[in-house]
Each structure stands twice: as structure tokens, then as C-alpha cells.
Coordinates of C-alpha atoms and ligand atoms in Angstrom, one line a residue:
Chain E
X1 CA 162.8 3.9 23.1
X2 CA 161.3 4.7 19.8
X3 CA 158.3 3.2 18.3
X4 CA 156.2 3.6 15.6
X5 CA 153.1 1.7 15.6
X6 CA 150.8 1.3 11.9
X7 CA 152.5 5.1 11.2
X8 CA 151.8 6.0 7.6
X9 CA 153.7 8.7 5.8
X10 CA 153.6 9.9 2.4
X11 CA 154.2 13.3 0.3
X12 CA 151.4 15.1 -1.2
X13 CA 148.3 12.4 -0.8
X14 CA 149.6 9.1 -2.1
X15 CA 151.6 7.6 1.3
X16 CA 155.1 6.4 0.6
X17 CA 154.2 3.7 3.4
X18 CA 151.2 3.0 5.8
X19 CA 150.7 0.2 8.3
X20 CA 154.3 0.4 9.1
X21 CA 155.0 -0.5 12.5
X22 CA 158.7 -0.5 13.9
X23 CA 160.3 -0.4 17.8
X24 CA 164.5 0.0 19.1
X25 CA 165.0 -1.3 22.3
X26 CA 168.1 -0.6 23.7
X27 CA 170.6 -2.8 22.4
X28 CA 169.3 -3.2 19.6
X29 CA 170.6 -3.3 16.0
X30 CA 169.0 -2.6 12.6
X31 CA 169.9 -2.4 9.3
X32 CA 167.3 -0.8 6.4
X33 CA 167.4 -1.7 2.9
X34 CA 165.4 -0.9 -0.1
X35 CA 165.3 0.6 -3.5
X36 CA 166.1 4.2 -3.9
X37 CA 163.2 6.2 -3.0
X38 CA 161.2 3.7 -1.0
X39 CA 161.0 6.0 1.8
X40 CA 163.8 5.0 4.0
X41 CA 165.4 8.6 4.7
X42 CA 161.8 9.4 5.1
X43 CA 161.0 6.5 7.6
X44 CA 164.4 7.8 9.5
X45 CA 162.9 11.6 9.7
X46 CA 160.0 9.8 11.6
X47 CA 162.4 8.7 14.6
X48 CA 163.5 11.9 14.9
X49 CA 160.9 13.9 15.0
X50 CA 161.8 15.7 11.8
X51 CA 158.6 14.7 10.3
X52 CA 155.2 13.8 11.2
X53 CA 153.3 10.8 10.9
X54 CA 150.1 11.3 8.5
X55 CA 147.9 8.5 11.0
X56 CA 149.8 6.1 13.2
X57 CA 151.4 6.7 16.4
X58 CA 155.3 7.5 16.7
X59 CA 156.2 7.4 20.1
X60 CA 159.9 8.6 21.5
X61 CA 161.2 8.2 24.5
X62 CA 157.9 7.4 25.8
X63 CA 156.0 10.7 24.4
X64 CA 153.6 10.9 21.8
X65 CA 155.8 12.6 19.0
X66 CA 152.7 14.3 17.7
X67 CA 152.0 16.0 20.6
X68 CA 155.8 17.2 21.3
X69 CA 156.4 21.2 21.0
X70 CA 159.3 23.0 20.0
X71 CA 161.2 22.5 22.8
X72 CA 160.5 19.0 23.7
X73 CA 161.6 18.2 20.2
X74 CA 165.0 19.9 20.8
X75 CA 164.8 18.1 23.6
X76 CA 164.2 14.7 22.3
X77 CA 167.0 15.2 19.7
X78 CA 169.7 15.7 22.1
X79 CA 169.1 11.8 22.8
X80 CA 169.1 10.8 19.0
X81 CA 172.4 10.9 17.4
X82 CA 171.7 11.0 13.6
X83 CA 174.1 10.8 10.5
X84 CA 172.2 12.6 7.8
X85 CA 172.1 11.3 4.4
X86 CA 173.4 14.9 3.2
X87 CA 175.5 15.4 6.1
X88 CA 173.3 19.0 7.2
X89 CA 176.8 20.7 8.6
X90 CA 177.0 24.5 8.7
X91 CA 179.7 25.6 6.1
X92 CA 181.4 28.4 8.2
X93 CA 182.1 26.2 11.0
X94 CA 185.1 24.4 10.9
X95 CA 184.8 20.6 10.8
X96 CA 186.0 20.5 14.8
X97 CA 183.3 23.3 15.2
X98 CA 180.7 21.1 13.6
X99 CA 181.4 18.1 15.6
X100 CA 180.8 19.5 18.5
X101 CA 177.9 21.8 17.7
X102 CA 175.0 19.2 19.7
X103 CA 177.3 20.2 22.9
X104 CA 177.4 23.9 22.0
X105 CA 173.7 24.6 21.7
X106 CA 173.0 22.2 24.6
X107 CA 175.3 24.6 26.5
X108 CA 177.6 21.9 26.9
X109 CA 180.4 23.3 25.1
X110 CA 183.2 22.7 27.8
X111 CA 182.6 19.3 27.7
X112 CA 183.7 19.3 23.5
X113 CA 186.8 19.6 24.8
X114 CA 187.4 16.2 26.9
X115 CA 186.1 14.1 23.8
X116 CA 186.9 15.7 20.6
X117 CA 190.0 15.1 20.1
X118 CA 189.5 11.3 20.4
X119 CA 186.6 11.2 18.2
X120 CA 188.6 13.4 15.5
X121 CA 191.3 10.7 15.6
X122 CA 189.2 8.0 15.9
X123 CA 187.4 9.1 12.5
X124 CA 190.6 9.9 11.3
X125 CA 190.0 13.6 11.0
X126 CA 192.2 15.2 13.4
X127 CA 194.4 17.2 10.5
X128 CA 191.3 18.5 9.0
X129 CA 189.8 19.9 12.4
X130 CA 190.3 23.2 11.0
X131 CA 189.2 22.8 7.5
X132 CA 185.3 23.4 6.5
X133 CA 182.8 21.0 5.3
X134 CA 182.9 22.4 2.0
X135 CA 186.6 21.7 1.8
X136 CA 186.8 17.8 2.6
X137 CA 185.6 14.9 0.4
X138 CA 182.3 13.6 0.5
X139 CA 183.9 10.3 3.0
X140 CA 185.4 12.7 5.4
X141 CA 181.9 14.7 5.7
X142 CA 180.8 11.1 6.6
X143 CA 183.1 10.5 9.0
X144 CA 182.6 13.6 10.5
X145 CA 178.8 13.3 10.4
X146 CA 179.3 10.2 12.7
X147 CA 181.6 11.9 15.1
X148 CA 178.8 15.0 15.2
X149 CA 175.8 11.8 16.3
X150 CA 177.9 10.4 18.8
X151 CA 179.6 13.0 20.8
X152 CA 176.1 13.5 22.9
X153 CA 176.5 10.2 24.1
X154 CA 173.4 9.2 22.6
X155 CA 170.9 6.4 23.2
X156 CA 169.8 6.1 19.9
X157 CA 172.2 6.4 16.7
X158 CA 170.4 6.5 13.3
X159 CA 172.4 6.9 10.4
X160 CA 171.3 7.0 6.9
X161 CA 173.8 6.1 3.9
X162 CA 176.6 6.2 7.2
X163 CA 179.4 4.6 4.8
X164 CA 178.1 5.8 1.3
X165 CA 181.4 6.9 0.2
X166 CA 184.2 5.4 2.3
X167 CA 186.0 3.0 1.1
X168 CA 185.7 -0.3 3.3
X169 CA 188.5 -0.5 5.2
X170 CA 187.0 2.9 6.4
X171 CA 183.4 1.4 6.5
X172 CA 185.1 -1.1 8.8
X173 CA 186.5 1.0 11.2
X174 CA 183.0 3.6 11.1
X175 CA 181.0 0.0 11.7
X176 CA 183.2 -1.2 14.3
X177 CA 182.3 1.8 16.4
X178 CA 179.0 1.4 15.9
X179 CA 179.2 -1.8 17.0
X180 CA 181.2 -1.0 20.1
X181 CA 178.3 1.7 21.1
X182 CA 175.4 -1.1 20.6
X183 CA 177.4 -2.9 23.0
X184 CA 177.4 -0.3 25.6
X185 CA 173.2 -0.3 25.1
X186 CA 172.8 1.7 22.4
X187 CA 170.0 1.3 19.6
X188 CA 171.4 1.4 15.9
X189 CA 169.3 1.9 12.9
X190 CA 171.4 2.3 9.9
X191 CA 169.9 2.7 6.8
X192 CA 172.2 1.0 3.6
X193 CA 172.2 -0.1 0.4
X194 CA 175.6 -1.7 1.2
X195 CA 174.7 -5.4 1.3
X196 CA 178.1 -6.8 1.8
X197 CA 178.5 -4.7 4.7
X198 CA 175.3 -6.4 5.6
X199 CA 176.1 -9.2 5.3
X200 CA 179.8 -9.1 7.2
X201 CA 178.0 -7.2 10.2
X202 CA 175.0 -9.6 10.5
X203 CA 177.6 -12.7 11.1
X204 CA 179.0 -10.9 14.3
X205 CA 175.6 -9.1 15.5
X206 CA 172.2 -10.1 16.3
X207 CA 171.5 -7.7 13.9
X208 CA 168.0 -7.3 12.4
X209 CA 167.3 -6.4 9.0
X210 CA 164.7 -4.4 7.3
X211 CA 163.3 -4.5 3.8
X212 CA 161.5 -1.6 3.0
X213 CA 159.7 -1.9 -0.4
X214 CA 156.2 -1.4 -2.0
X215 CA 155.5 0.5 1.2
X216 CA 156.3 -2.2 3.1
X217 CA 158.6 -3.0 5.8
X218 CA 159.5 -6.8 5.9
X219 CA 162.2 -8.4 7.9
X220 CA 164.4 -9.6 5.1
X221 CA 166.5 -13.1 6.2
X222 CA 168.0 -15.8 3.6
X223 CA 168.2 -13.9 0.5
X224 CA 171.0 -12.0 1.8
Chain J
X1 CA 169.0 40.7 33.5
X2 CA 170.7 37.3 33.5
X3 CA 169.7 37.4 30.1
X4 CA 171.4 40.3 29.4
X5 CA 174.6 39.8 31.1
X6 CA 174.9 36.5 29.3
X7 CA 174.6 38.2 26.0
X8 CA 177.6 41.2 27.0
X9 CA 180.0 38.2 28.7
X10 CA 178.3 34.9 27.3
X11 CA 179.5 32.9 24.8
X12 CA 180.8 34.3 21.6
X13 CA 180.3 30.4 20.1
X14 CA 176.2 30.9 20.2
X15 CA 176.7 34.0 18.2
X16 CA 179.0 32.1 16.1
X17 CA 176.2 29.3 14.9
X18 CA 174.5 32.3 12.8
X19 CA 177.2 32.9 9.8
X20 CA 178.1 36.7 9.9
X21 CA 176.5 39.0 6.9
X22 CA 177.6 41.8 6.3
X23 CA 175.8 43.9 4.4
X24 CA 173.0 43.8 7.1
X25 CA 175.7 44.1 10.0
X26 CA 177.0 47.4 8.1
X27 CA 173.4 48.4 7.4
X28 CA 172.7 47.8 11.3
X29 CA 175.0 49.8 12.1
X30 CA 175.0 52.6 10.0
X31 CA 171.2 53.1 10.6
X32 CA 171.5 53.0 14.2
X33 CA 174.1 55.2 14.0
X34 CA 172.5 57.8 12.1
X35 CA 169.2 57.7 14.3
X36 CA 171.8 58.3 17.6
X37 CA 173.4 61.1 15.4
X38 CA 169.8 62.7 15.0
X39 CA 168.4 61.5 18.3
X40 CA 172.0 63.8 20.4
X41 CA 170.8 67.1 18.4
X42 CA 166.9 66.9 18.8
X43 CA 168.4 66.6 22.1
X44 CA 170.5 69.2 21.9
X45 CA 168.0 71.3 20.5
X46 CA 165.1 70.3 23.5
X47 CA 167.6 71.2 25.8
X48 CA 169.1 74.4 24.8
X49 CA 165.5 75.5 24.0
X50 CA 164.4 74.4 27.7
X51 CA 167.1 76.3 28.9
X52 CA 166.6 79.6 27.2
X53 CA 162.7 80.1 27.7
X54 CA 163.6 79.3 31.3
X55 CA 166.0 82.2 31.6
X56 CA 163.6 85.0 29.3
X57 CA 160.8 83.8 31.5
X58 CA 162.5 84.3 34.5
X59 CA 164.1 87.9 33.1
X60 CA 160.8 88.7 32.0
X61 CA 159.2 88.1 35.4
X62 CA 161.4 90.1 37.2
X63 CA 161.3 93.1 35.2
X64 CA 157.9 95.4 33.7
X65 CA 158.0 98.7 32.2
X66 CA 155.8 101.5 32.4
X67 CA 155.8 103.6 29.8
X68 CA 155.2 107.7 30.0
X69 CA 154.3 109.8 27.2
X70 CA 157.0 111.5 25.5
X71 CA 156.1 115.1 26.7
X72 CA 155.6 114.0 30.9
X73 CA 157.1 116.6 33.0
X74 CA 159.1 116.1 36.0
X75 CA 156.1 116.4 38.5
X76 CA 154.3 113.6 36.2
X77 CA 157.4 111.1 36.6
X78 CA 157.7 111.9 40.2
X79 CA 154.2 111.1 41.2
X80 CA 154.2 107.7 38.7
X81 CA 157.6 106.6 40.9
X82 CA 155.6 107.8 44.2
X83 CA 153.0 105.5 43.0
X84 CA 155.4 102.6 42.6
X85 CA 157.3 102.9 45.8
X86 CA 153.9 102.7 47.7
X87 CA 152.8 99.6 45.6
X88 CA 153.5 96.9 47.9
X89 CA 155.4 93.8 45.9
X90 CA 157.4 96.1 44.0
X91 CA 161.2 96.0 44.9
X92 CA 162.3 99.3 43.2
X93 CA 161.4 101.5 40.5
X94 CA 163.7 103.7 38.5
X95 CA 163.1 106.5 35.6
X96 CA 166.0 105.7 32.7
X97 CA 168.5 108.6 31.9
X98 CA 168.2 109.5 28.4
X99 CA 171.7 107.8 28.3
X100 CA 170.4 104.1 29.4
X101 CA 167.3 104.9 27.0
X102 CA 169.6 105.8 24.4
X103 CA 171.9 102.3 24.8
X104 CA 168.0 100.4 24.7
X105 CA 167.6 101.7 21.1
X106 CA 171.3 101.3 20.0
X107 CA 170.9 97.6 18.7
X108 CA 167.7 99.1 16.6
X109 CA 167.9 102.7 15.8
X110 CA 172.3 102.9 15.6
X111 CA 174.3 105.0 18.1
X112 CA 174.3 108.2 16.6
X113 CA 170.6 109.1 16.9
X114 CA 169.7 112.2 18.4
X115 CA 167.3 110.9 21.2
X116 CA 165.8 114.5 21.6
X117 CA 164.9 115.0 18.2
X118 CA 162.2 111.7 18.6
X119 CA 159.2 111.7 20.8
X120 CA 160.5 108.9 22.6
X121 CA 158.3 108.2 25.8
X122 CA 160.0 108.1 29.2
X123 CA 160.8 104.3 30.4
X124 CA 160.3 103.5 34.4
X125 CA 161.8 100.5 35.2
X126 CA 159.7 98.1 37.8
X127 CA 161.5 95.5 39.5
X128 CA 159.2 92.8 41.3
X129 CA 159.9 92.2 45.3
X130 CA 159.0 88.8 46.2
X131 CA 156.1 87.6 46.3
X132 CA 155.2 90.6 43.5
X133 CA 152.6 92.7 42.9
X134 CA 149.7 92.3 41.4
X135 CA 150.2 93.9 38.1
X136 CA 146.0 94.3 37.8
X137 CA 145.7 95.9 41.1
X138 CA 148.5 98.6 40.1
X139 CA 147.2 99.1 36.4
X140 CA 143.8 100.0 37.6
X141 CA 145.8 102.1 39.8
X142 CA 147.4 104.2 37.5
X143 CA 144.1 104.1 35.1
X144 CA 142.8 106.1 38.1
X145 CA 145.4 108.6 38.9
X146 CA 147.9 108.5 35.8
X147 CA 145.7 107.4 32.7
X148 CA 148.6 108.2 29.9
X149 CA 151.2 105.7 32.2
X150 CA 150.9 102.2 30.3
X151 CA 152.0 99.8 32.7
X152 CA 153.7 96.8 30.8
X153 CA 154.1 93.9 32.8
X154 CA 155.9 91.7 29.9
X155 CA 153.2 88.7 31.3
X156 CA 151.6 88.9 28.2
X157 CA 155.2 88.4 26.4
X158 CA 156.1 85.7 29.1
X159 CA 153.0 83.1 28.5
X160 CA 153.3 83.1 24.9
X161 CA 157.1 82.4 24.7
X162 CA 156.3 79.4 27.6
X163 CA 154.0 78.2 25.6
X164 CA 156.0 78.0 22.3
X165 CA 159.3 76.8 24.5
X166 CA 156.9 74.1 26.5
X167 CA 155.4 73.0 22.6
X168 CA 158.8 72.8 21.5
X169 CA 160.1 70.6 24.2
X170 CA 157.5 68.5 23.7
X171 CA 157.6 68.4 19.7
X172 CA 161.5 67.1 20.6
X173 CA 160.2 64.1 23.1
X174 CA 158.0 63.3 20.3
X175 CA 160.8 63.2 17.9
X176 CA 162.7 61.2 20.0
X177 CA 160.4 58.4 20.8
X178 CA 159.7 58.4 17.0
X179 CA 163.5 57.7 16.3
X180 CA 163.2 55.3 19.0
X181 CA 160.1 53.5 17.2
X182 CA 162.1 53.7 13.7
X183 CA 164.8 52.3 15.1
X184 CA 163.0 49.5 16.8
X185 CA 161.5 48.5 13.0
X186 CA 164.5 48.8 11.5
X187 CA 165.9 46.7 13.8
X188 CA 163.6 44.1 13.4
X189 CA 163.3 44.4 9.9
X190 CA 167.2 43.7 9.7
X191 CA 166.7 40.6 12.2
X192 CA 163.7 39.4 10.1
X193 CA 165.7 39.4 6.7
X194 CA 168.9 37.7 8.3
X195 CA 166.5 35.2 9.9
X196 CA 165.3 34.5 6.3
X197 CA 168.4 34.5 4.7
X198 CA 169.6 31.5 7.4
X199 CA 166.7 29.4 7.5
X200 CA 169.1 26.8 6.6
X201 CA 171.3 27.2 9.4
X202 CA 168.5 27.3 11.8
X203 CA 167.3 24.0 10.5
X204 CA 170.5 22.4 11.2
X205 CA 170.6 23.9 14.6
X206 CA 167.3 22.4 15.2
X207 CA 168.6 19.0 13.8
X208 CA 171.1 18.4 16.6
X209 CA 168.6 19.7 19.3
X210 CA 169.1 23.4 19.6
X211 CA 165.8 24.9 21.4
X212 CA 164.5 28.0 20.3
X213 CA 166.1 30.7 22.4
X214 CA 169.7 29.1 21.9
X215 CA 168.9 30.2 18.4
X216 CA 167.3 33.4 18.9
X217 CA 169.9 34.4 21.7
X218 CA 172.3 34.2 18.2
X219 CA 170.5 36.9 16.3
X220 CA 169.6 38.9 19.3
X221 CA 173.1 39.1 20.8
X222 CA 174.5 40.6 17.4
X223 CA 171.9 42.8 16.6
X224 CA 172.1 44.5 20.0
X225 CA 175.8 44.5 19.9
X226 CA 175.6 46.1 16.8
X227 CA 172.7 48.6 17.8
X228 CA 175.5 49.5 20.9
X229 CA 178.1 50.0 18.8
X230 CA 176.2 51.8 15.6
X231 CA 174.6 54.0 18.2
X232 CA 177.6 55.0 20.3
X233 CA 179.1 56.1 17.0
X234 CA 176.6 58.2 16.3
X235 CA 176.0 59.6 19.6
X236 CA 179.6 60.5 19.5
X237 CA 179.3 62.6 15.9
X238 CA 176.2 64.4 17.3
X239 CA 177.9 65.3 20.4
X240 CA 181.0 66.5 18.1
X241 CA 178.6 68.5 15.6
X242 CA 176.4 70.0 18.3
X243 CA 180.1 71.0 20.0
X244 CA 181.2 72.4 16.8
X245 CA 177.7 75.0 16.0
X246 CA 179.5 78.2 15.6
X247 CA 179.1 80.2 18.5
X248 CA 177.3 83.3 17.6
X249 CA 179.5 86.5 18.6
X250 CA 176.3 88.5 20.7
X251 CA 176.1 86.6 23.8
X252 CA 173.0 84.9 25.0
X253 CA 171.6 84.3 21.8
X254 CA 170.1 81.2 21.7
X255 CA 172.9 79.5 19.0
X256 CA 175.4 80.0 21.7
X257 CA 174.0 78.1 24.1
X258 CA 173.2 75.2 22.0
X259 CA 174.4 71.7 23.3
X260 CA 174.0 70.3 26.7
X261 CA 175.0 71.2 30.1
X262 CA 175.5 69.5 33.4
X263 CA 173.4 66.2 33.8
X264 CA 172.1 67.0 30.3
X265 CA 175.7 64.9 29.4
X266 CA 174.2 62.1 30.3
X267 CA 172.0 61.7 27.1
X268 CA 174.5 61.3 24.9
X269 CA 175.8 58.6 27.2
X270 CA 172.8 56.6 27.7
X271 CA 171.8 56.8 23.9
X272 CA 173.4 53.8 23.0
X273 CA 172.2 51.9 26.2
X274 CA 169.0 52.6 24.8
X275 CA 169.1 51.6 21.7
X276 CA 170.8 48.7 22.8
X277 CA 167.7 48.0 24.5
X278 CA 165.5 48.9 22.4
X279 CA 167.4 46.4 19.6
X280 CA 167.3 43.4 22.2
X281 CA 163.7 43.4 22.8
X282 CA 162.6 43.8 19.2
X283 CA 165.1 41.3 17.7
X284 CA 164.2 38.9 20.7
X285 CA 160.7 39.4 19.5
X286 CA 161.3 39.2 16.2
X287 CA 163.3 35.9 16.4
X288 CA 160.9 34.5 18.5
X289 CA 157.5 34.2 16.9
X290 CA 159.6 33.6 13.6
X291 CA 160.8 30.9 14.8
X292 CA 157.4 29.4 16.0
X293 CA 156.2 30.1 12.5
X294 CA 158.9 28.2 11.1
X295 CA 158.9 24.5 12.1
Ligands
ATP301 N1 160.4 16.7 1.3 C1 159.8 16.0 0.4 N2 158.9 16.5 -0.4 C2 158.3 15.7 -1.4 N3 158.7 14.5 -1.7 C3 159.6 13.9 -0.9 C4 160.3 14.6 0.1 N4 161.2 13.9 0.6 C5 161.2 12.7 0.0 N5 160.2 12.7 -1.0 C6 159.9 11.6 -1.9 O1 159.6 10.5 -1.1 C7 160.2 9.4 -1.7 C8 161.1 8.6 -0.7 O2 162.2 9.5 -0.4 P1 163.3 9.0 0.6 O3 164.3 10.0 0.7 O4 162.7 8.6 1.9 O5 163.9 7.7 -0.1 P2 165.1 6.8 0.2 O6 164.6 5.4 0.4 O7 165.8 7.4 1.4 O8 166.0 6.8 -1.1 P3 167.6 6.8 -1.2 O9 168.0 5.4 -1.0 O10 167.8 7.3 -2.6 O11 168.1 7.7 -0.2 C9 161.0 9.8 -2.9 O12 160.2 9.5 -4.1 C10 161.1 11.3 -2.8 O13 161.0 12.0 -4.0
MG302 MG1 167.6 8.3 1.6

């Protein structure tokens, strides 16, 4: 569903990472690791069309990425669920308003109303579906992030820092439905530094996971 | 039109994705306000003036003078009405009394003038049948048989005052397109600087797959909401103002009359239709190829 084949991406000349080739299938499960500012957030913006590749080909869903217009990046986005490593909410929607915002600009609004209420309770946000992002801690904006890539129904969830500041039993419960949803088909890529939580999921998944260093990505196995 | 219903009944959410601010709502509103205000009394003013050049004309046309020296005698008056009567295209001709002559120069002179002290020339009134005579035909006439009688046909009063009524109307149309135009810039000058000021919003709209005219639909739905409404407020003063002109006391002058009448009403009324319009095609614009500059 998405692939990126010998993509290389960089800021401002020197490229962060080149050669870099990477595919989700359905079903499957990644996790990416590496050093602060290897490029990981940036190798995520890749997937989702938020950036473009310098050389290489990204391909989603079967279309060159590079060659996607406005539109069919919209489009392509409504099939990408994405937990943003700042969260990107919009500060005079409430949190219930946020969640459901993919719906609302897909014109799917109605539908919000079927699944939101689960997915507040299920993040555990249902008394703060009135409150605004500014107003809830930095795990709740998390949680709610989560709750805002999945309500689409996605085929691909990519989150970035996902359980950066939840405490576990919460990174648990955030994993465990990620876990559920790669069951159902899905493709998860979760970039972490958490390498317990690593290291718990890998035992239950086929997980893969990737090292991305030195502008490298290298499938990392017994050290962890 | 689909789009347009969607944006009077559609849903209030899509306008809710653009955070509300409100000194360029106010602004919005208060400009488009002012430019209905101005757009009812140029209005006002075309129309009244229309109507008034149309009503001298048509006096004028009707009526002509001819004009005896002071001193004619009764035989020279007689044979300029014989004249007139056998004119074909004239309806009637009548020599004023000194009396009617004397309520002419009332407004001017004041009522206590003695009229026979003057050399004031005699007045024969013309009416026109219809279709009228030709006022060339009947002035070379009396050139031939009565050379002190001055015919004056008022034509060469009418064109003039056409003229200046016709420039005037137009000078108003011109006006009003140009507050049009204004408002269409200001307009999109406003949707321009809250497009700016949200370029953070829209790029989190885009992040969770919102296409281009979901997000323009935003901006364009308030900003012709707000055109409406700042323009129906405005039309609403100028009507009141142009209501409340004091009406001069001598009938017929032209501030008594100002303001519309009949289907004239229905400017006021479709003012802010227009510049609801008007404000929905130049935000849509606007939003539009700002959005395609800004990926
Ligand atoms: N928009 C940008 N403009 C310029 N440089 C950028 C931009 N985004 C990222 N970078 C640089 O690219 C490098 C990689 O950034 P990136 O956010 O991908 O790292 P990361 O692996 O996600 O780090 P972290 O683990 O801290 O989130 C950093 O050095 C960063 O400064
Ligand atoms: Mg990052």
C-alpha cells in the first residue's frame, strides 16, 4: 500500500537519508527507532504525502506520490490515519470536535456520531469531550490524536511518538488497539524511542523493526 | 446553485473548521455596510433625478410660448392666435390675462408689482396636439407674417436638461458598479488576510484529508454571510436617510421627490443579494488560487 523505493530526503542539500527503501503490506507491523533527529518524523511525512521525496519513488496506494495533485492528496490521506508527533489539533475545536474532524471535511460528519463515543471511551476521554486541546495534558492530546487516525477506518495507521507521554498502563491499552486494528488488516508503522514497549509488543507480533541511523534504515533484531 | 444553497442551509461545522476573527468579521461588515448605505442613495439620487427630467421633459414638450412685444395691439394678437389655430399639430392656443401673467412673475418679481408700469411682452400659450407641429415650419411662418412674434418652443430648454438628466443617470450607474468593484476588493482583501492569518488551520485541515473547496467553502460561506448581513444593514439606513431628506415645502421641487417609488423599492431589496454575490465569487476566488499557491 505504501512504498518507497531508494527515496532520498533531506533539508537544505545535505539528505537526512538516501537509498532508503521501505513497503506496508496490509497486515503488517513496524516499529521505527533511531536517535533524535535521524529523520524518522521526516521518513513518516514521506508516507503521507506531507513531503516530497528529493529522488526515489514513493508510491501510495498504487500512485506515484509525486505526481498526486491537491486533491488526490486529500484524497490519499483520508486512507492514512496519522498520530502526529505534535498532535496538529485546531485549538477552538473541542477535543470531541477534533476527533472527528477527518469525517467532517470528508462530509461524513453523521457518521462521527455512531463511533465517537466508543472511541472517546475507549481512549478514556469521554469527560473531556468538551474541553480544548489546549486544556488537556500532553497524554490526553495523545490519546486523542489516536482516536482522530482511526475514526476513518483507515488502512494504514502511522503514528509518530504515539505513547510519548502516557504512562504504560495507558501505552498498553493505546498498543493493544493498535494491535487489534493490525489484526483486522491494517498496516502499522509507529515510530518510538520506547524500546521496552518494543520489546513487550515484538513477543506477541510479527512485528518488524526499523533502525534508522546514519541515514540508514536497517532492520534491527538481537540487540533489542 | 447547489453551491449556493449549501452555503445558506449547509453545514454550519465547515464554517466552524475556520476559527472566528473578529476584527475582520466586524470590519466585513461594517464596510459592506457602508458601501450598501452609499450604493441606496446614489440610487436614490439616479432615480429621483430620472424621474424629474422625465416629467420637465414631458411638461416642456407639451407647452411653447410665443412671445409678443410689449406694445402689440389687439388686431396683432388676434391675427398671431388666427395663425396658431390654422397651424395644424397645435391643440389650442391662448393669450394670458394680465392676471395669469402677473401670477408667472410672482415667484420672481413679488406680488405687488404694477404689471402696467413694465413693458412686459404679451405671452400666447401653445399647446401641442398630437403628433405636433413642426415648430420650424410655424417659425418661418410667423418670420413671414408676424416678424416681432418669437416663437419659443422650450426644445432648445428640453435637450439640454435630457442631456444633463441622461449624464447624470449614467454618472450614478457608474458609481454604483464602482462600489460594487470596491466592495468586491475589499472583500477579498479581508478573505486574503484571514486566509493568512489561518495558514495553520488550513494545514491541519489538509493533514486529515480536507480537499481544497471543503476549505475554501469555510471562508466563502462567512464572508458572504457577512457581506448579506453588513449590506442589509446598510441598505436599511440608506433607505431610512433617504426617507428622512426633509421635504422641501414648494411642491415638485426635485428634494421632494427624492427616494424611490414603485418597483424602484426593489433596489434596496436586492442590494444585499448582490453584494452577497458579489462577496461569494471573489472570496471563492480568492480562497482558491491561495490555496493552490499554498501547498
Ligand atoms: N521542516 C524542516 N526544515 C528544516 N529542517 C528540518 C525540518 N524538519 C526536520 N528537519 C531536520 O531534519 C532532521 C530530522 O528531523 P526529524 O523530525 O525527522 O527527526 P526525528 O527522527 O523524528 O527526531 P525525534 O526523534 O526527535 O522526533 C533534524 O535535524 C531536523 O532539524
Ligand atoms: Mg520525530
Amino acid at each position: 500500500m505504501i512504498e518507497l523505493e531508494n527515496v532520498s530526503c533531506g533539508f537544505g542539500g545535505t539528505p537526512l537519508f538516501s537509498g532508503l527503501s521501505l513497503s506496508l503490506t496490509p497486515g503488517s507491523f513496524h516499529f521505527l527507532t533511531g536517535p533524535s533527529g535521524a529523520g524518522k518524523t521526516t521518513l513518516l511525512r514521506l508516507c503521507y504525502a506531507d513531503l516530497r521525496a528529493d529522488q526515489g519513488q514513493v508510491r501510495l496506494f498504487d500512485q506515484d506520490a509525486s505526481s498526486l495533485g491537491r486533491d488526490g492528496v486529500a484524497m490519499i490521506r483520508r486512507r492514512i490515519g496519522v498520530v502526529h508527533q505534535n498532535c496538529a489539533f485546531l485549538d477552538h475545536l473541542t477535543i470531541a470536535e477534533n476527533i472527528a474532524l477527518p469525517l467532517t471535511v470528508a462530509d461524513r460528519a453523521a457518521e462521527a456520531a455512531g463511533n465517537l463515543p466508543e472511541l472517546l471511551a475507549w481512549v478514556g476521554l469521554t469527560a473531556q469531550a468538551g474541553q480544548f486541546p489546549p486544556e488537556l495534558s500532553g497524554g490526553e492530546r495523545q490519546r486523542a490524536a489516536l482516536a482522530r487516525a482511526v475514526i476513518m477506518s483507515p488502512d494504514v495507521i502511522i503514528a509518530d511518538e504515539p505513547t510519548g507521554n502516557v504512562d504504560w498502563e495507558m501505552s498498553q491499552r493505546l498498543l493493544t488497539l493498535l494491535v487489534e486494528l493490525n489484526r483486522m488488516g491494517k498496516a502499522v508503522l509507529i515510530a518510538t524511542h520506547d524500546l521496552t514497549m518494543i520489546r513487550t509488543m515484538k513477543a506477541e507480533l510479527s512485528a518488524r523493526v526499523l533502525r534508522l541511523k546514519d541515514g540508514e534504515l536497517v532492520q534491527a533484531g538481537a540487540e533489542l | 446553485m447547489k453551491a449556493v444553497l449549501d452555503l445558506i442551509v449547509g453545514d454550519p461545522q465547515a464554517d466552524r473548521a475556520v476559527p472566528h476573527t473578529g476584527i475582520t468579521a466586524r470590519l466585513t461588515v461594517f464596510a459592506t455596510g457602508v458601501m450598501a448605505f452609499l450604493a441606496v442613495l446614489v440610487l436614490a439620487l439616479s432615480m429621483t433625478a430620472g424621474r424629474v427630467a422625465d416629467r420637465w421633459a414631458d411638461e416642456l414638450a407639451q407647452a411653447a410660448t410665443l412671445r409678443l412685444p410689449a406694445d402689440a395691439d389687439a388686431a396683432t394678437i388676434e391675427k398671431a392666435l388666427e395663425i396658431l389655430r390654422t397651424t395644424p399639430g397645435v391643440a389650442a392656443a391662448k393669450a394670458l390675462t394680465e392676471a395669469e401673467q402677473q401670477a408667472l412673475l410672482d415667484p420672481w418679481l413679488g406680488p405687488n408689482l404694477a404689471l402696467d408700469a413694465l413693458p412686459i411682452p404679451q405671452l400666447i400659450e401653445v399647446i401641442a396636439d398630437d403628433p405636433p407641429y413642426d415648430p420650424e415650419g410655424l417659425q418661418a411662418r410667423f418670420a413671414a407674417e408676424l416678424p416681432d412674434a418669437v416663437l419659443d418652443d422650450h426644445a432648445r430648454w428640453r435637450a439640454p436638461l435630457l442631456k444633463a438628466a441622461n449624464r447624470l443617470r449614467l454618472v450614478t450607474w457608474l458609481v454604483t458598479l464602482l462600489i460594487g468593484a470596491a466592495l468586491a476588493a475589499m472583500v477579498v482583501l479581508a478573505a486574503q488576510a484571514s486566509l493568512a492569518a489561518n495558514v495553520q488551520v488550513i494545514h491541519v485541515l489538509r493533514l486529515v484529508g480536507a480537499r481544497d473547496i471543503y476549505i475554501a467553502r469555510a471562508f466563502v460561506r462567512r464572508f458572504t454571510l457577512r457581506a448579506a448581513f453588513g449590506a442589509a444593514l446598510g441598505a436599511l439606513a440608506g433607505v431610512i436617510v433617504v426617507q428622512l431628506v426633509p421635504v422641501g415645502d414648494a411642491p415638485g421641487s426635485f428634494l421632494a421627490e427624492i427616494g424611490f417609488q414603485g418597483a424602484g423599492w426593489l433596489w434596496p431589496l436586492v442590494i444585499p443579494l448582490i453584494a452577497a454575490i458579489v462577496a461569494f465569487a471573489a472570496t471563492r476566488a480568492a480562497a482558491l488560487a491561495r490555496l493552490k499557491e499554498q501547498t
